[in-house]
Tab-separated table of C-alpha atoms and ligand atoms in Angstrom:
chain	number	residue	atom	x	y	z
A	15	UNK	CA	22.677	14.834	94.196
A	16	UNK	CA	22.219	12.009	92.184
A	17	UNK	CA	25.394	9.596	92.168
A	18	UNK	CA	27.585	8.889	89.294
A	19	UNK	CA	28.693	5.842	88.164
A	20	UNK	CA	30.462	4.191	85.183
A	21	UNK	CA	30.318	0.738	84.350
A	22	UNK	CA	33.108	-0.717	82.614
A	23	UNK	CA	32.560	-3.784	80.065
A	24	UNK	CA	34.877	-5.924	77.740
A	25	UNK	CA	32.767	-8.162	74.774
A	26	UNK	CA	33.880	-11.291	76.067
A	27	UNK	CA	30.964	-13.766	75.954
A	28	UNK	CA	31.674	-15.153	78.938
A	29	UNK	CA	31.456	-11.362	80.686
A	30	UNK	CA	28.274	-11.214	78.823
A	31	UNK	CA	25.746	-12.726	81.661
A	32	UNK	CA	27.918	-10.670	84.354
A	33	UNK	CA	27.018	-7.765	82.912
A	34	UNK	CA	23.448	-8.524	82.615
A	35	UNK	CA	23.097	-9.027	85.973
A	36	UNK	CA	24.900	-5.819	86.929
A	37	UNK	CA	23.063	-3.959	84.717
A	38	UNK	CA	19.475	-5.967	86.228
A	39	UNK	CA	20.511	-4.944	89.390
A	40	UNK	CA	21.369	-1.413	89.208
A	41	UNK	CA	18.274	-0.900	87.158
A	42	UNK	CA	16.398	-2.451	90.476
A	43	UNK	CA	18.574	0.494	92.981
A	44	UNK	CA	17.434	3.736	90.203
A	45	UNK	CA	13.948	3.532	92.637
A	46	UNK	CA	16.436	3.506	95.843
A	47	UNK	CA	18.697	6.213	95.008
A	48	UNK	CA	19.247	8.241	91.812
A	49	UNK	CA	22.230	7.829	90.008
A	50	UNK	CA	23.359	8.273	86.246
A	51	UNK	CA	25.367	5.331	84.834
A	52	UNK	CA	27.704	5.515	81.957
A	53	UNK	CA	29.066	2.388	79.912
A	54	UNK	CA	32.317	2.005	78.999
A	55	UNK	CA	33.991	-0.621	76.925
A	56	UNK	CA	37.421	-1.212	77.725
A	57	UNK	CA	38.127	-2.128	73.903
A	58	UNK	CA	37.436	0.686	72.632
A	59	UNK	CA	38.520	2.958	75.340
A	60	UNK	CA	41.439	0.703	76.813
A	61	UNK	CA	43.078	3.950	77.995
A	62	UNK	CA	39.935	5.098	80.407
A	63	UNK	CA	40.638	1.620	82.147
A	64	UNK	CA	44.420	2.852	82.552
A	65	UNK	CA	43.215	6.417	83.422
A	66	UNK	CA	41.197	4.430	86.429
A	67	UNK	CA	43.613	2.190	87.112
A	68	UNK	CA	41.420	-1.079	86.365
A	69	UNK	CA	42.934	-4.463	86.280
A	70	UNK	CA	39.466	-6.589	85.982
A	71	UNK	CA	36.247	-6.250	84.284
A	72	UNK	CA	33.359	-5.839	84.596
A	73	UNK	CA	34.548	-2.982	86.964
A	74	UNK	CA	31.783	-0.510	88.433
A	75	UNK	CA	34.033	3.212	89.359
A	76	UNK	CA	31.771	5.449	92.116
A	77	UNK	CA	32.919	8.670	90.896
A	78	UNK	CA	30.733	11.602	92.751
A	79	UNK	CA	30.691	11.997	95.374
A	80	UNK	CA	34.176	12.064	96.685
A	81	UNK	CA	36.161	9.402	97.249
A	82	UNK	CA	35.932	7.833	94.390
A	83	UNK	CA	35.853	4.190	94.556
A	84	UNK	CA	36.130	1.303	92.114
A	85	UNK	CA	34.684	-2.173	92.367
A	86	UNK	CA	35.794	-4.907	90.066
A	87	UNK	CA	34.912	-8.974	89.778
A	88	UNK	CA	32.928	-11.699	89.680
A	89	UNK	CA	31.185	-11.086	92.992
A	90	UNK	CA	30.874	-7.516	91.696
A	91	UNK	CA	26.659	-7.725	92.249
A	92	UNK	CA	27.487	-8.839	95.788
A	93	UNK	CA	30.402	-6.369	96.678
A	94	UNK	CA	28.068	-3.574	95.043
A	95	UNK	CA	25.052	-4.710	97.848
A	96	UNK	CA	27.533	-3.907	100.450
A	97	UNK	CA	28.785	-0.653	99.045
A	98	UNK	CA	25.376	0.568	98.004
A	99	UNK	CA	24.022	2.185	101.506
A	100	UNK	CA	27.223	3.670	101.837
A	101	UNK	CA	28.032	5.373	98.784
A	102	UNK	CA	23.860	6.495	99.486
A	103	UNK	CA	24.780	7.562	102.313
A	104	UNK	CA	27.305	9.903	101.645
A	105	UNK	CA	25.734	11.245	98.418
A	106	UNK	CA	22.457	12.366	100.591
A	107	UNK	CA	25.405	13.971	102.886
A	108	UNK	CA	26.865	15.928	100.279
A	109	UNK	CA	23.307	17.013	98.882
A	110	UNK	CA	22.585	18.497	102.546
A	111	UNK	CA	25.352	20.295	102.557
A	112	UNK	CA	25.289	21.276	98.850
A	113	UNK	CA	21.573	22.917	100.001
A	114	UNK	CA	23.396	24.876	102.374
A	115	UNK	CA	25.871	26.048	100.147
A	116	UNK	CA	22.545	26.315	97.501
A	117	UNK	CA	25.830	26.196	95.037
A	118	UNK	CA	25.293	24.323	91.577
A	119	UNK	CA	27.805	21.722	92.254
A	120	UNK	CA	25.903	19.220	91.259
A	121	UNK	CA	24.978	20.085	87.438
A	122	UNK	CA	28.604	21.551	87.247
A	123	UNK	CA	30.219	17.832	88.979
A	124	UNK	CA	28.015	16.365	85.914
A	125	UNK	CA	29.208	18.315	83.105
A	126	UNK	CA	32.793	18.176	84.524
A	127	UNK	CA	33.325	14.402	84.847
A	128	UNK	CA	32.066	13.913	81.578
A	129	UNK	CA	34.136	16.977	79.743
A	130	UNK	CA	36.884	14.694	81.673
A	131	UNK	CA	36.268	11.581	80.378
A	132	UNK	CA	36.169	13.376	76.397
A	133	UNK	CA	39.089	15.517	76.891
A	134	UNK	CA	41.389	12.433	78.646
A	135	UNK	CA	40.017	10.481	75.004
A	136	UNK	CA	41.055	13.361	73.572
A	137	UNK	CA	44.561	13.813	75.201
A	138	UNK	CA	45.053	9.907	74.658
A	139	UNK	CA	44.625	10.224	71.437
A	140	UNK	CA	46.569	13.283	70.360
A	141	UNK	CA	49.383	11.904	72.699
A	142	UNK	CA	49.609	8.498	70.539
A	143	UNK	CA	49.717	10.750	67.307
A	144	UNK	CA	52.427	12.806	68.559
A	145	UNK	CA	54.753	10.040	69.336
A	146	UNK	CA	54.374	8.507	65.848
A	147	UNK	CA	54.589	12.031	64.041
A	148	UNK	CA	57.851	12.196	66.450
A	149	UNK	CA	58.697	8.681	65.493
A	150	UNK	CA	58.172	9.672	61.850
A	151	UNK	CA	60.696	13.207	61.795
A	152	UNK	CA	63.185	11.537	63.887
A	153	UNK	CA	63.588	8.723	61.680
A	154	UNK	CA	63.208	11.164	58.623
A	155	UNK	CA	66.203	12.981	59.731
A	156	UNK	CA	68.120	10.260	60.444
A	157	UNK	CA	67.774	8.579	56.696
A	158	UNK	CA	68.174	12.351	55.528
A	159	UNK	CA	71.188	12.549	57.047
A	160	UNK	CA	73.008	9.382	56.476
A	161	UNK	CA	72.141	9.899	52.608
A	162	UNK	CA	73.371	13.334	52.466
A	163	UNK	CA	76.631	11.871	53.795
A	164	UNK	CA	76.807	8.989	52.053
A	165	UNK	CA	75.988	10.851	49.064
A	166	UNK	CA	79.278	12.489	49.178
A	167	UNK	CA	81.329	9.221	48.507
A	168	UNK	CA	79.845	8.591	45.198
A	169	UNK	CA	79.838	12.155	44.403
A	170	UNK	CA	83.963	12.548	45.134
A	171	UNK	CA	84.571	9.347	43.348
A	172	UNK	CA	82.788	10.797	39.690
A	173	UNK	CA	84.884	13.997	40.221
A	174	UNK	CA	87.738	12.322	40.999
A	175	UNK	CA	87.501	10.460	37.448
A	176	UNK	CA	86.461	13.715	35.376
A	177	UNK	CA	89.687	15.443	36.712
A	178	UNK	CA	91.700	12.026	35.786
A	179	UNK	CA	89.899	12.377	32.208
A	180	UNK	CA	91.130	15.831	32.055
A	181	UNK	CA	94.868	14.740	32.749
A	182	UNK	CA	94.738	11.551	30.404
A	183	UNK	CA	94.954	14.339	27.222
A	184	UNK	CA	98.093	14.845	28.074
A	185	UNK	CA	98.903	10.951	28.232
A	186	UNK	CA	100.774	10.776	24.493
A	187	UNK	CA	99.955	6.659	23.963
A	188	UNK	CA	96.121	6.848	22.494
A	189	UNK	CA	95.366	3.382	23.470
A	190	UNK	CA	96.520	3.764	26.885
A	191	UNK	CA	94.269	6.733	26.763
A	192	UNK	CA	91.513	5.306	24.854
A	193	UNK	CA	91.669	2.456	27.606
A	194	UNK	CA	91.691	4.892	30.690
A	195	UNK	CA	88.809	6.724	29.285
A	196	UNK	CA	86.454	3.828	28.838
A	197	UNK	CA	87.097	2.507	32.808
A	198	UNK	CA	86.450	6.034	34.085
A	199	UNK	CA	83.388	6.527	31.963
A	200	UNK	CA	81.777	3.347	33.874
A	201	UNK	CA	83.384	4.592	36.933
A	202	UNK	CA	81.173	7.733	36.754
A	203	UNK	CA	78.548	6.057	34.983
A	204	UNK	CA	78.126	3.496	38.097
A	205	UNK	CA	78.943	6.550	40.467
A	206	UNK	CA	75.967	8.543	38.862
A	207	UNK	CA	73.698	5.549	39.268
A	208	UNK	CA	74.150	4.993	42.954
A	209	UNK	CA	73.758	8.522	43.551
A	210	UNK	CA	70.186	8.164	41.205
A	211	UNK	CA	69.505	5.229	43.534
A	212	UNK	CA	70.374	7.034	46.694
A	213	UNK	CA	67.888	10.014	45.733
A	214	UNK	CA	65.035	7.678	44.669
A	215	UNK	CA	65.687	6.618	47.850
A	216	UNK	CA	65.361	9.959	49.583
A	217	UNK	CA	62.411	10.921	47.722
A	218	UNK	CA	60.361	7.476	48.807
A	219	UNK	CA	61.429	7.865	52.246
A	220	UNK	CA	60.093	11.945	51.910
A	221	UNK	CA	57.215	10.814	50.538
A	222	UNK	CA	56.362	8.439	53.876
A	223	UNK	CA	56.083	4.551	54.094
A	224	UNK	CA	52.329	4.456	53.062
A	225	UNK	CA	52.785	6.691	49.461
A	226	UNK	CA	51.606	4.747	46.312
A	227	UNK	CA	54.328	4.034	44.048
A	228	UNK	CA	53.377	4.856	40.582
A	229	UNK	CA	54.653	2.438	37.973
A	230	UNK	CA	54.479	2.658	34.212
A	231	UNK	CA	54.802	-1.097	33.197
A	232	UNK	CA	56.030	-1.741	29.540
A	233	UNK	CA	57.272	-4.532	27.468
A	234	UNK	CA	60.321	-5.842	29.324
A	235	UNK	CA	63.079	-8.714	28.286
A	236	UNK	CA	64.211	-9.517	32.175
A	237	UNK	CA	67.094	-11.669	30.106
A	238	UNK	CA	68.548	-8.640	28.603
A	239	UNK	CA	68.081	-6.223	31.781
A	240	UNK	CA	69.876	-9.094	33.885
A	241	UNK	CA	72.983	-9.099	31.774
A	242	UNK	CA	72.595	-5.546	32.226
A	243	UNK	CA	72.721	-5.205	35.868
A	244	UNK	CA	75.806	-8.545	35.710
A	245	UNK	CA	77.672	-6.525	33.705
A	246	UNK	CA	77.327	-3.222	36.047
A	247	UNK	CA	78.620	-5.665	38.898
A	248	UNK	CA	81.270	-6.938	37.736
A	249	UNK	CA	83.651	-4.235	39.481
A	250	UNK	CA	82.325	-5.340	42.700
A	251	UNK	CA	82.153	-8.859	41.951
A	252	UNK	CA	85.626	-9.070	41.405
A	253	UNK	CA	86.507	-6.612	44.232
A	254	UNK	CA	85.286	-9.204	46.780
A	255	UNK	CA	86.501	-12.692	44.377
A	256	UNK	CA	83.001	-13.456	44.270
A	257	UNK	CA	81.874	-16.413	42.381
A	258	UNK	CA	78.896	-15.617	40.091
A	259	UNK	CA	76.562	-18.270	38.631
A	260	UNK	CA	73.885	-17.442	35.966
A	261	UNK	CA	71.320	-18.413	34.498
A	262	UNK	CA	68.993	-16.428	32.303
A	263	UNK	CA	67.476	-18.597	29.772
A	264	UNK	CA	66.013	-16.866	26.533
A	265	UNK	CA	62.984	-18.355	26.226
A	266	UNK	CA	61.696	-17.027	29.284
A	267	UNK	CA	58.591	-14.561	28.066
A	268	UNK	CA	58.721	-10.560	28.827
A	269	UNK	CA	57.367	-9.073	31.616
A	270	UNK	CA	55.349	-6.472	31.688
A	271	UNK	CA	57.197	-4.170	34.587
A	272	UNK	CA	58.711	-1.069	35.098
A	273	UNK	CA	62.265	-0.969	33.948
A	274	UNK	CA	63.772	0.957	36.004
A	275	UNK	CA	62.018	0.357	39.297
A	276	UNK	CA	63.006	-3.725	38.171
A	277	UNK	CA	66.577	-2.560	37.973
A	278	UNK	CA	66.380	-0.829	41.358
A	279	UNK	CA	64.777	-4.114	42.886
A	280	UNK	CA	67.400	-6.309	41.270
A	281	UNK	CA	70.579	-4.282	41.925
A	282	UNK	CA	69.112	-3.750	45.498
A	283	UNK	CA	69.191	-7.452	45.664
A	284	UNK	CA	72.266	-7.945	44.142
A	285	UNK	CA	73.536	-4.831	46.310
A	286	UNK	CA	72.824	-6.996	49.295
A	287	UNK	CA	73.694	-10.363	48.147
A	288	UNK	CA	77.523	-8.939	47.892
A	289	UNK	CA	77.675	-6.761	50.973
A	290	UNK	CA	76.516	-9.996	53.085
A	291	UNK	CA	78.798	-12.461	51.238
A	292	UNK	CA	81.993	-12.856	52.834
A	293	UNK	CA	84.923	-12.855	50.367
A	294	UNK	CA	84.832	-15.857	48.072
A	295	UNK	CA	81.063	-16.774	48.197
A	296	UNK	CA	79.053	-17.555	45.343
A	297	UNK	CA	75.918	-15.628	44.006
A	298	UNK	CA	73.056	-17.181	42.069
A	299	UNK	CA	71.303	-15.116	39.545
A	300	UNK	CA	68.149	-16.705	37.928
A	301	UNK	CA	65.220	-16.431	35.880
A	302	UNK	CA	62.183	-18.743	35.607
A	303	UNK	CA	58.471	-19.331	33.856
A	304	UNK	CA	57.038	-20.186	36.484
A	305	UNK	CA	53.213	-20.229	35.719
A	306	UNK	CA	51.833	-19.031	32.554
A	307	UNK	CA	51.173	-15.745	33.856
A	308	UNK	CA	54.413	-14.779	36.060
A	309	UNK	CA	57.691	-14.603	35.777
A	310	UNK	CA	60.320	-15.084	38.572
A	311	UNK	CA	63.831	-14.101	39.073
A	312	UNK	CA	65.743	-15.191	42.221
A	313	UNK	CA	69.292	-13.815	43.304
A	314	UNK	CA	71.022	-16.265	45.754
A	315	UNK	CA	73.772	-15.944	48.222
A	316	UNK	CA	75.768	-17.930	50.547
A	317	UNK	CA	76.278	-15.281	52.869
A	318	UNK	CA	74.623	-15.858	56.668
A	319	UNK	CA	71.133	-16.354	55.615
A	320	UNK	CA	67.870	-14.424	57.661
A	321	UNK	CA	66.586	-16.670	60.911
A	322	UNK	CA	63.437	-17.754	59.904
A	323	UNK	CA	61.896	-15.534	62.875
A	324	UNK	CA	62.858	-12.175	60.635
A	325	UNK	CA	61.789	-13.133	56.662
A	326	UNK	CA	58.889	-11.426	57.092
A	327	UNK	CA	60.083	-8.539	58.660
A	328	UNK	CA	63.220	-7.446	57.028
A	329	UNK	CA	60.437	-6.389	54.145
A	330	UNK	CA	59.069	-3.871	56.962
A	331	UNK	CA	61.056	-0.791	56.648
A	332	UNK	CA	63.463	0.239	59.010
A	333	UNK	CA	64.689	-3.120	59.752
A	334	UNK	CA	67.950	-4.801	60.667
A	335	UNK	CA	69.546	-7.358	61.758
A	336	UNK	CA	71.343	-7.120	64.541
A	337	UNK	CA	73.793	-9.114	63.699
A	338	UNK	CA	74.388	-6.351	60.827
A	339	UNK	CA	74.375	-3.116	62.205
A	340	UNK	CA	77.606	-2.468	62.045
A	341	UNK	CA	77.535	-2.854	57.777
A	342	UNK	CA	76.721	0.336	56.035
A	343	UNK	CA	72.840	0.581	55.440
A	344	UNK	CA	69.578	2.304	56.240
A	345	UNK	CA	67.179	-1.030	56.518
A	346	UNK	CA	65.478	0.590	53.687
A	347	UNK	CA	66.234	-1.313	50.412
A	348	UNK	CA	63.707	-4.187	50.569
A	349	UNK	CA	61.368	-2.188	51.754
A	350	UNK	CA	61.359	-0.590	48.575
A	351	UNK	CA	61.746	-3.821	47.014
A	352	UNK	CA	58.264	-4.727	48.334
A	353	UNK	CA	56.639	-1.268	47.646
A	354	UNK	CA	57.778	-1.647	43.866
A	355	UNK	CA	57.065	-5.547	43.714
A	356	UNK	CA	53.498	-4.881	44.835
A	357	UNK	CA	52.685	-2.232	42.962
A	358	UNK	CA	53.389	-4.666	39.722
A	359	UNK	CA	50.979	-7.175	41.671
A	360	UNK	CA	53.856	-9.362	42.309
A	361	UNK	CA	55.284	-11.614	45.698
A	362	UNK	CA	58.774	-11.117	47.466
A	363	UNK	CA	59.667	-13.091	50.170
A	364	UNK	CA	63.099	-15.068	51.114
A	365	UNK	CA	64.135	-18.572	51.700
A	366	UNK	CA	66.742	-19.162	53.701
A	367	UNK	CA	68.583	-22.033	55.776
A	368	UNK	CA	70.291	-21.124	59.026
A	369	UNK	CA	74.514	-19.998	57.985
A	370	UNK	CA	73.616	-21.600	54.592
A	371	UNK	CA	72.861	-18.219	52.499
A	372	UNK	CA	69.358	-16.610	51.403
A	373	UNK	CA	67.892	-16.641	48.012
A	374	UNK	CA	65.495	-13.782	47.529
A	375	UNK	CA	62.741	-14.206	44.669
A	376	UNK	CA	60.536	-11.735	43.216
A	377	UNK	CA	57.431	-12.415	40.900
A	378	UNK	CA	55.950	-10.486	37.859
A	379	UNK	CA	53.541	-10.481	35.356
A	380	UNK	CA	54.165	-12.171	31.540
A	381	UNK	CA	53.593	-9.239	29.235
B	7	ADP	P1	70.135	-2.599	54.610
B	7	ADP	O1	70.880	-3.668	53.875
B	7	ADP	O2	70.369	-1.234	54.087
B	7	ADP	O3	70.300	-2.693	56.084
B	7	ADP	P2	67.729	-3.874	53.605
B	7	ADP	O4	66.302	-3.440	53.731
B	7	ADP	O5	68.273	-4.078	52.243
B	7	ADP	O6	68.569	-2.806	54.401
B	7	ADP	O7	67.902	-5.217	54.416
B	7	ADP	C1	67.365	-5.317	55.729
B	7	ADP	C2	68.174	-6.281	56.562
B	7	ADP	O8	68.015	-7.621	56.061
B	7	ADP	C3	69.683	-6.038	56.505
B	7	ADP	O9	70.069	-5.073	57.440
B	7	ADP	C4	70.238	-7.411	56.800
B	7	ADP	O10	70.255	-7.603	58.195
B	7	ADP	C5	69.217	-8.357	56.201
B	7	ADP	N1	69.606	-8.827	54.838
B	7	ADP	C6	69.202	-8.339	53.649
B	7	ADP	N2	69.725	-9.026	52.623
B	7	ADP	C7	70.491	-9.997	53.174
B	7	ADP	C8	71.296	-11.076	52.624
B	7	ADP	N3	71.425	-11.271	51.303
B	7	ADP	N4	71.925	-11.892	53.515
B	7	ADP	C9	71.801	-11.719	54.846
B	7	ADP	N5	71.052	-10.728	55.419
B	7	ADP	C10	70.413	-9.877	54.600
């Protein structure tokens, strides 16, 4: 019975003349006593090093015969010389009593710590899959559900302004009713677009963080689109006495963007710029040339700014501030921000000064 034993490595250069001398001397034992030797490097099979419980490498694991027994360090050539006649020693034992038995231990011992070694890969590997796949629906559902909740607000809120619309007829002053029509019609007009907003939302998330976002870039005046989106606000501006401070010069150039997905970016920003503003603040909206080729618009707040530890990461998906979990919100939006940005070869990214407010800035291409 020859005896099996697997060396484990790591690519560190200074491991790198260990290992040759392990290797040198085992090579020297194969005319003492047979034994098959299997390499192992702990980078790519980190959990094989768990599996033997390793805490240093090189590390040399006896594995047949019985008891298996590891041996790990920088005197590893001189530990093994002391080990040697014993682990020969009880692998001639076994064979003796194997030809008694005249059983086929020995192939099958072969075969089975190998088939061991693949199937705990294997196992590692379909274990680390399931977690994330678990990761992945759990998180799914949650989003799911929050949205399908939170999708009823908006959804009450347009009927509630149809039904007024249906009583107003009977109103008998026509510019009272003239003047109660055109508020509820942006009532359900806004309504309609956060529930648009809330689905595109759904559908990204359904689609899974890694899904290409397909744009269709046009011709855009960001000018015109930001008085836009201003305009949309001003119900919520007012709602919270925020200050608002613009400044969209016209002879900034078009962009060439999606329109749409530019208006989901921006009213995401401007979505979070007033839900972090205490009452009062002031909010910055800007555009800029900034080189010849891109454009930039910026949307400042003076809400509690991002530490500088989390500007990278709020862009990540799923992220929140602690400091803001108990505010409505999924951790979703700038995600999205960033998917959309990208996709139109553009930058995001936040500056921010400790209690002093954030400005976020996005970049895109001149048409
Ligand atoms: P949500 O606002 O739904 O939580 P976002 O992806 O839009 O998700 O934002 C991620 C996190 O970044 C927020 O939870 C909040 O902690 C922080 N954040 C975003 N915008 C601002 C802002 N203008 N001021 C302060 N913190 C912000």
């Amino acid at each position: 019975m020859p005896l099996q034993l697997l060396l484990f490595i790591d690519e560190r250069s200074s491991s790198q003349e260990h290992i040759q001398r392990i290797k040198s001397y085992l090579k020297a034992l194969k005319d003492d006593y047979p034994f098959e030797l299997q390499m192992i490097n702990v980078g790519e099979q980190p959990h094989l090093a768990e599996h033997f419980r390793l805490v240093a490498t090189p590390a040399l694991v006896k594995i047949t015969p019985l008891p298996r027994q590891t041996i790990a360090g920088t005197n590893l050539v001189a530990q093994l010389e002391q080990s040697w006649p014993h682990w020969v020693e009880s692998a001639q034992q076994e064979s003796l009593e194997e030809e008694t038995d005249s059983s086929s231990a020995n192939n099958e011992s072969v075969t089975y710590s190998t088939e061991l070694i693949r199937l705990s890969d294997e196992i590692f590997h379909l274990k680390q899959e399931n977690q994330e796949l678990n990761e992945q629906i759990r998180f799914k559902d949650q989003v799911l559900a929050m949205l399908a909740h939170d999708l009823r607000n908006p959804l009450t809120a347009a009927s509630i302004a149809l039904e007024t619309l249906e009583l107003t007829d009977q109103n008998p002053d026509p510019q009272r009713v003239e003047k109660i029509k055109k508020q509820i019609f942006k009532q359900a007009q806004t309504q309609f677009r956060i529930m648009n907003r809330m689905i595109t939302d759904i559908l990204q998330t359904a689609r899974g963080k890694n899904a290409e976002l397909q744009i269709h870039p046009q011709k855009l005046n960001l000018q015109t689109l930001g008085d836009e989106i201003l305009e949309q606000f001003e119900e919520t501006f007012a709602r919270k006495s925020l200050c608002v401070k613009k400044d969209l010069p016209q002879d900034v150039p078009d962009a060439h963007a999606d329109q749409e997905l530019i208006r989901q970016v921006w009213v995401n920003l401007l979505d979070n710029a007033v839900k972090y503003t205490p009452d009062e603040g002031t909010i910055k909206v800007s555009i800029l040339h900034r080189t010849s080729q891109k454009i930039q618009v910026t949307v400042c707040d003076d809400g509690p700014g991002i530490p500088p530890e989390q500007r990278e990461q709020i862009f990540e998906g799923h992220v929140r501030l602690k400091r803001d979990e108990a505010k409505e919100g999924y951790g979703l939006g700038l995600s999205l921000c960033r998917q959309v940005v990208r996709a139109h070869y553009g930058q995001i990214w936040v500056d921010s000064d400790a209690n002093r407010g954030s400005c976020f800035h996005f970049t895109l291409p001149v048409y």
